[in-house]
XYZ file of C-alpha atoms in Angstrom:
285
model
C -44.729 25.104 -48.098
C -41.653 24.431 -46.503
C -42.287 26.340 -43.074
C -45.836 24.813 -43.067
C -44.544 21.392 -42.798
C -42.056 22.738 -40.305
C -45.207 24.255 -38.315
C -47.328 21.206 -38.627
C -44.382 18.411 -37.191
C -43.903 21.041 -34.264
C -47.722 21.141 -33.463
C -47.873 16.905 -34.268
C -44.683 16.777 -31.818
C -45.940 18.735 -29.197
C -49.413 16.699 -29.779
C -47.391 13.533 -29.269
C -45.429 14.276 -25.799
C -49.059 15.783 -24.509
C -50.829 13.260 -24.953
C -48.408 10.675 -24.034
C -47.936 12.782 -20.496
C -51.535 12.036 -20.083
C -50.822 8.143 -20.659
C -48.186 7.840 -18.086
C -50.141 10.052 -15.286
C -50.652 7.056 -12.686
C -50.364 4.678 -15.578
C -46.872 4.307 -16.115
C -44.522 4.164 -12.378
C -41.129 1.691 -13.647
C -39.601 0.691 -16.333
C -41.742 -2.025 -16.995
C -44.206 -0.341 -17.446
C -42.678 2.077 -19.753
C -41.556 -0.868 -21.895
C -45.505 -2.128 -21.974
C -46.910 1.428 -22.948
C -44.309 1.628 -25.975
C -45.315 -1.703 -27.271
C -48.629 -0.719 -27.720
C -47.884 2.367 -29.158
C -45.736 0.913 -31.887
C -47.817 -1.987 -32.231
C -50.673 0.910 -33.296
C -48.723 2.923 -35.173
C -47.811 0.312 -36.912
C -50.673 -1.551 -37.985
C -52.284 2.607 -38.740
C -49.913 2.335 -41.381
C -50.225 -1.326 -42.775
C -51.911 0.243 -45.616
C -48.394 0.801 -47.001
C -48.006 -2.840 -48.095
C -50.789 -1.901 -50.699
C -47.881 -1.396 -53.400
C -46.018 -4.572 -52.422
C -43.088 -5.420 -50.112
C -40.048 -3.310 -51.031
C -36.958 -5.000 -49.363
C -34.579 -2.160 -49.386
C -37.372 -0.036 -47.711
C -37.494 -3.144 -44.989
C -33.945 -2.646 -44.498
C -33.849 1.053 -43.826
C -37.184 0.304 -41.841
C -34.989 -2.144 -39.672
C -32.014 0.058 -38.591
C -34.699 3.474 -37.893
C -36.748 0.724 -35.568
C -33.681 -0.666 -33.864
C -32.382 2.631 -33.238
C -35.783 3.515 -31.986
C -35.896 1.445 -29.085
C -32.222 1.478 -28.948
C -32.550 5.355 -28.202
C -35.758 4.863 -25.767
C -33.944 2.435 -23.713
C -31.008 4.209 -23.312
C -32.317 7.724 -22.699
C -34.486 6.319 -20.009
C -31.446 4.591 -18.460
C -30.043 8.109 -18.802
C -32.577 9.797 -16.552
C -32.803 7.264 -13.665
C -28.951 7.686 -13.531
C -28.253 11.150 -13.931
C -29.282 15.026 -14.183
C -32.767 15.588 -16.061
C -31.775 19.376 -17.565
C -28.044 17.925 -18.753
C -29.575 14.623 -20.151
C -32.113 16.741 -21.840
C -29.770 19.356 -23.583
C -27.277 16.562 -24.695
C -29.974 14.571 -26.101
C -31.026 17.942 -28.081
C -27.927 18.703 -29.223
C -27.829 15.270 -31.209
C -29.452 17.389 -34.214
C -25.940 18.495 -34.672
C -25.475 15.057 -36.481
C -27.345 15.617 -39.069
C -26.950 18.628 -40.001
C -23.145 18.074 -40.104
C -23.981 14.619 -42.216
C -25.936 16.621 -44.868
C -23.382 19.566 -45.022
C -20.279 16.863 -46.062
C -22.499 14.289 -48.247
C -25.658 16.627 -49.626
C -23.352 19.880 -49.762
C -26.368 21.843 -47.725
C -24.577 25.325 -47.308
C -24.162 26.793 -43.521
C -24.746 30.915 -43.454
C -23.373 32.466 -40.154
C -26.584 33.124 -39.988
C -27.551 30.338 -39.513
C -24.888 29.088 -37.432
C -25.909 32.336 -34.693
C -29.563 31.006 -35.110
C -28.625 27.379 -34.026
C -26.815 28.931 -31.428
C -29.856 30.660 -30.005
C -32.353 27.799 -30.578
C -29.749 25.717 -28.298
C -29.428 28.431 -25.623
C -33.464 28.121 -25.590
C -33.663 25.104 -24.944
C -31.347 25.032 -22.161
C -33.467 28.021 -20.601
C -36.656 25.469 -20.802
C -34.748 22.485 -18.421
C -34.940 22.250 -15.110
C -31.953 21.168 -12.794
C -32.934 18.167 -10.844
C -29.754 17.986 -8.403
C -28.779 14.495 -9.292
C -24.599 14.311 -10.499
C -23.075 12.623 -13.399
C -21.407 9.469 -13.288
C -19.550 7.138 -15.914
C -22.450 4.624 -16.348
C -24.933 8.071 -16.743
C -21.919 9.196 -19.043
C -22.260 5.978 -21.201
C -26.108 5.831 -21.379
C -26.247 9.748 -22.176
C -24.140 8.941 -25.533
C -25.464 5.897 -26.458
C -28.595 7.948 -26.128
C -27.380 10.602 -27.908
C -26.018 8.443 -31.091
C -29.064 6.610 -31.407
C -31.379 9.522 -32.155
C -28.623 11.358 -33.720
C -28.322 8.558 -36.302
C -32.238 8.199 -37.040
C -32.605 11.344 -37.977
C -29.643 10.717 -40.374
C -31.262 7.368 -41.648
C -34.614 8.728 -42.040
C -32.776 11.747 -44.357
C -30.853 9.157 -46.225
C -34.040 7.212 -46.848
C -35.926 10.132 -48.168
C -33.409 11.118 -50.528
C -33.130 7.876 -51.912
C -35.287 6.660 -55.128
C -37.435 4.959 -52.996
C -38.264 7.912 -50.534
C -41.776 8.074 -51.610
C -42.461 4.530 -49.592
C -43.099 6.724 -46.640
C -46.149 4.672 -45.548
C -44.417 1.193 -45.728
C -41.282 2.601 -44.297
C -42.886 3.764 -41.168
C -44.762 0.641 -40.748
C -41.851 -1.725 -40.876
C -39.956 0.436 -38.863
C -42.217 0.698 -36.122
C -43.198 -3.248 -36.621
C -39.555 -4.163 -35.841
C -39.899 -1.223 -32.934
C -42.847 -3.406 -31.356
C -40.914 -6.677 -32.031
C -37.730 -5.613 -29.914
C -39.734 -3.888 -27.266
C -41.911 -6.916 -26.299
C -38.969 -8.982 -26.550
C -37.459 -6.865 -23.586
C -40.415 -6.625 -21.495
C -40.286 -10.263 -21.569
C -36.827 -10.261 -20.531
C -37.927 -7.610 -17.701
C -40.979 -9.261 -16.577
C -38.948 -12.636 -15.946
C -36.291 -10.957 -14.469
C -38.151 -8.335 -12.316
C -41.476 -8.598 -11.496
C -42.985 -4.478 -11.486
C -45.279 -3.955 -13.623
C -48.586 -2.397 -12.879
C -49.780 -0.971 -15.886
C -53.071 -1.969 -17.030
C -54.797 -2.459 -20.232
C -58.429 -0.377 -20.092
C -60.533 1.781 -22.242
C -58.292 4.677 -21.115
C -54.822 3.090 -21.649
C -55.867 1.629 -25.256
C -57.454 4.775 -26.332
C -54.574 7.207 -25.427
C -52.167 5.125 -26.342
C -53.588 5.208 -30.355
C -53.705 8.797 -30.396
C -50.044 8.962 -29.247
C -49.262 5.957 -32.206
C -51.243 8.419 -34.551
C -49.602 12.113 -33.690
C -45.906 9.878 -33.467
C -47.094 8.129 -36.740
C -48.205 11.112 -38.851
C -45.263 13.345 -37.242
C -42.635 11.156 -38.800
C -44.637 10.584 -42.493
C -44.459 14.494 -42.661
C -40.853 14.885 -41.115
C -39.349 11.932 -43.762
C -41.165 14.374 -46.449
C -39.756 17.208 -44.762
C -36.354 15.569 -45.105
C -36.018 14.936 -48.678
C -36.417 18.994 -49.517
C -35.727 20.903 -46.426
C -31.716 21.441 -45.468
C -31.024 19.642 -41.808
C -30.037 23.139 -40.306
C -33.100 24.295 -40.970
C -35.444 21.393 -40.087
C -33.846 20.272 -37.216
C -33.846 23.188 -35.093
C -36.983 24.867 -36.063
C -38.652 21.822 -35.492
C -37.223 20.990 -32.264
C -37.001 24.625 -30.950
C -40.938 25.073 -32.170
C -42.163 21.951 -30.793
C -40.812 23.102 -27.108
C -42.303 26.351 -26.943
C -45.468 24.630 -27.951
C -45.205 22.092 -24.789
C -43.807 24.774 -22.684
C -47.697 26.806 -23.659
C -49.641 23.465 -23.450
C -48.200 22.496 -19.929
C -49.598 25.563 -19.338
C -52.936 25.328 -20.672
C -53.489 21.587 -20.050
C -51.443 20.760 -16.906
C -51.838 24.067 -15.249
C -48.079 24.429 -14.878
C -46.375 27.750 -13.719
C -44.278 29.689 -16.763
C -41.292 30.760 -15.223
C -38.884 33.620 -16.888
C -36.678 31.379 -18.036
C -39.186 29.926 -20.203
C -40.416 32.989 -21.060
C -36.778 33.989 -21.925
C -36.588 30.592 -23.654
C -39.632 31.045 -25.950
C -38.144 34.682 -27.261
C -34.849 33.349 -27.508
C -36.559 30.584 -29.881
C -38.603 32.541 -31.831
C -35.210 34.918 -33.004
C -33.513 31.835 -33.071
C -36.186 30.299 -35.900
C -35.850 33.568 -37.802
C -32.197 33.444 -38.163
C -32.293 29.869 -39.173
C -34.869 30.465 -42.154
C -32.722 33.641 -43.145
């Protein structure tokens, strides 16, 4: 059961990033419009997941709701910030690494136990995913330094929220969690491309059939990802769910930029995807 739900946020993952490359293909070109695309794909998820309020308004779920959506757009903000200032492949495998937090977070307050087995498989699944980035030539720089962790911390610390929340007595409020979460996600997000749009006048993304249409899927594969990966979280250790998720859910893009986007598989990849594969083995050992 436990590796299905592994296999099934991977492939919802991977689903997510796919689709949302197709959404920013001549769609998205600044900031701006980055800022626009995510408020309509929180705005969707959320209301996908109004249903949640069926049961009545649950104010401690509204509270852990709060800090996972802040840190949400706190995280998308920054790690965009990261990437116009500094090197794509080092910004990537710092930003990856922040599943260290977790896993160290449920080791000294849930007791989880670390094999070295373990340990040697979440060494692999990093060395993976630094195979799969590309080097971009830009150079680091204190303000790419500060955005990077800032970056890093934010994501780090939902996944930690999101664990705490579903081993709490009201984990089960999956559906209402994820809707006030992404509700104060939307909230923030307009709020700053109101800011933006005052300030600095970019954007060019438009609203059509196309937009609106890819935009829900990406609300519903970022959506039902995160339903099944609170789940995942109140049974599965971090060490285990962390990496196999993330290492699984990059071989899968790194095969569906093939498929899809026609992109070339280079050795490293390939290396990457083998070096993943050993690397989930060890970690379910």
């Amino acid at each position: 059961m436990a590796y299905l739900i592994i296999l099934l946020c991977a492939f919802l993952s991977c689903a997510k990033v796919t689709v949302q490359g197709y959404l920013s293909r001549g769609n998205i070109n600044n900031s701006t419009d980055s800022v626009l695309a995510n408020c309509m794909i929180f705005a969707f998820t959320s209301v996908l997941f109004a249903y949640g309020l069926r049961t009545g308004i649950n104010l401690t779920v509204v509270a852990y709701a709060t800090v996972f959506g802040l840190l949400s757009v706190s995280f998308q903000a920054f790690y965009a910030l990261s990437l116009k200032e500094g090197p794509f492949a080092t910004t990537t495998m710092i930003i990856n690494l922040s599943m260290i937090l977790p896993i160290v977070f449920s080791v000294i307050f849930y007791n989880e136990k670390v094999t070295v087995t373990k340990v040697i498989g979440f060494v692999f699944c990093v060395l993976a995913l630094f195979l799969n980035v590309k080097s971009d030539g830009k150079k680091v720089n204190l303000k790419w330094l500060i955005y990077v962790a800032l970056a890093f911390f934010s994501t780090g610390f939902i996944s930690i929220v999101q664990r705490i929340f579903a081993k709490s007595a009201i984990g089960g409020n999956k559906e209402q969690f994820i809707f006030f979460g992404y509700l104060t996600a939307f909230i923030l997000s307009y709020v700053i491309f109101l800011v933006r749009e005052k300030k600095v006048h970019e954007r060019t993304f438009k609203f059509n059939k196309k937009t609106v249409m890819l935009a829900f899927f990406v609300a519903a594969f970022l959506g039902i990802f995160h339903f099944f990966y609170t789940y995942a979280n109140s049974f599965i250790d971090a060490i285990i769910l962390s990496p196999s998720v993330c290492g699984l859910a990059t071989m899968l893009q790194t095969l569906a930029g093939r498929v899809i986007f026609k992109e070339k598989i280079t050795i490293r990849q390939v290396g990457s995807i083998c070096i993943g594969i050993v690397a989930i083995v060890l970690i379910s050992l």
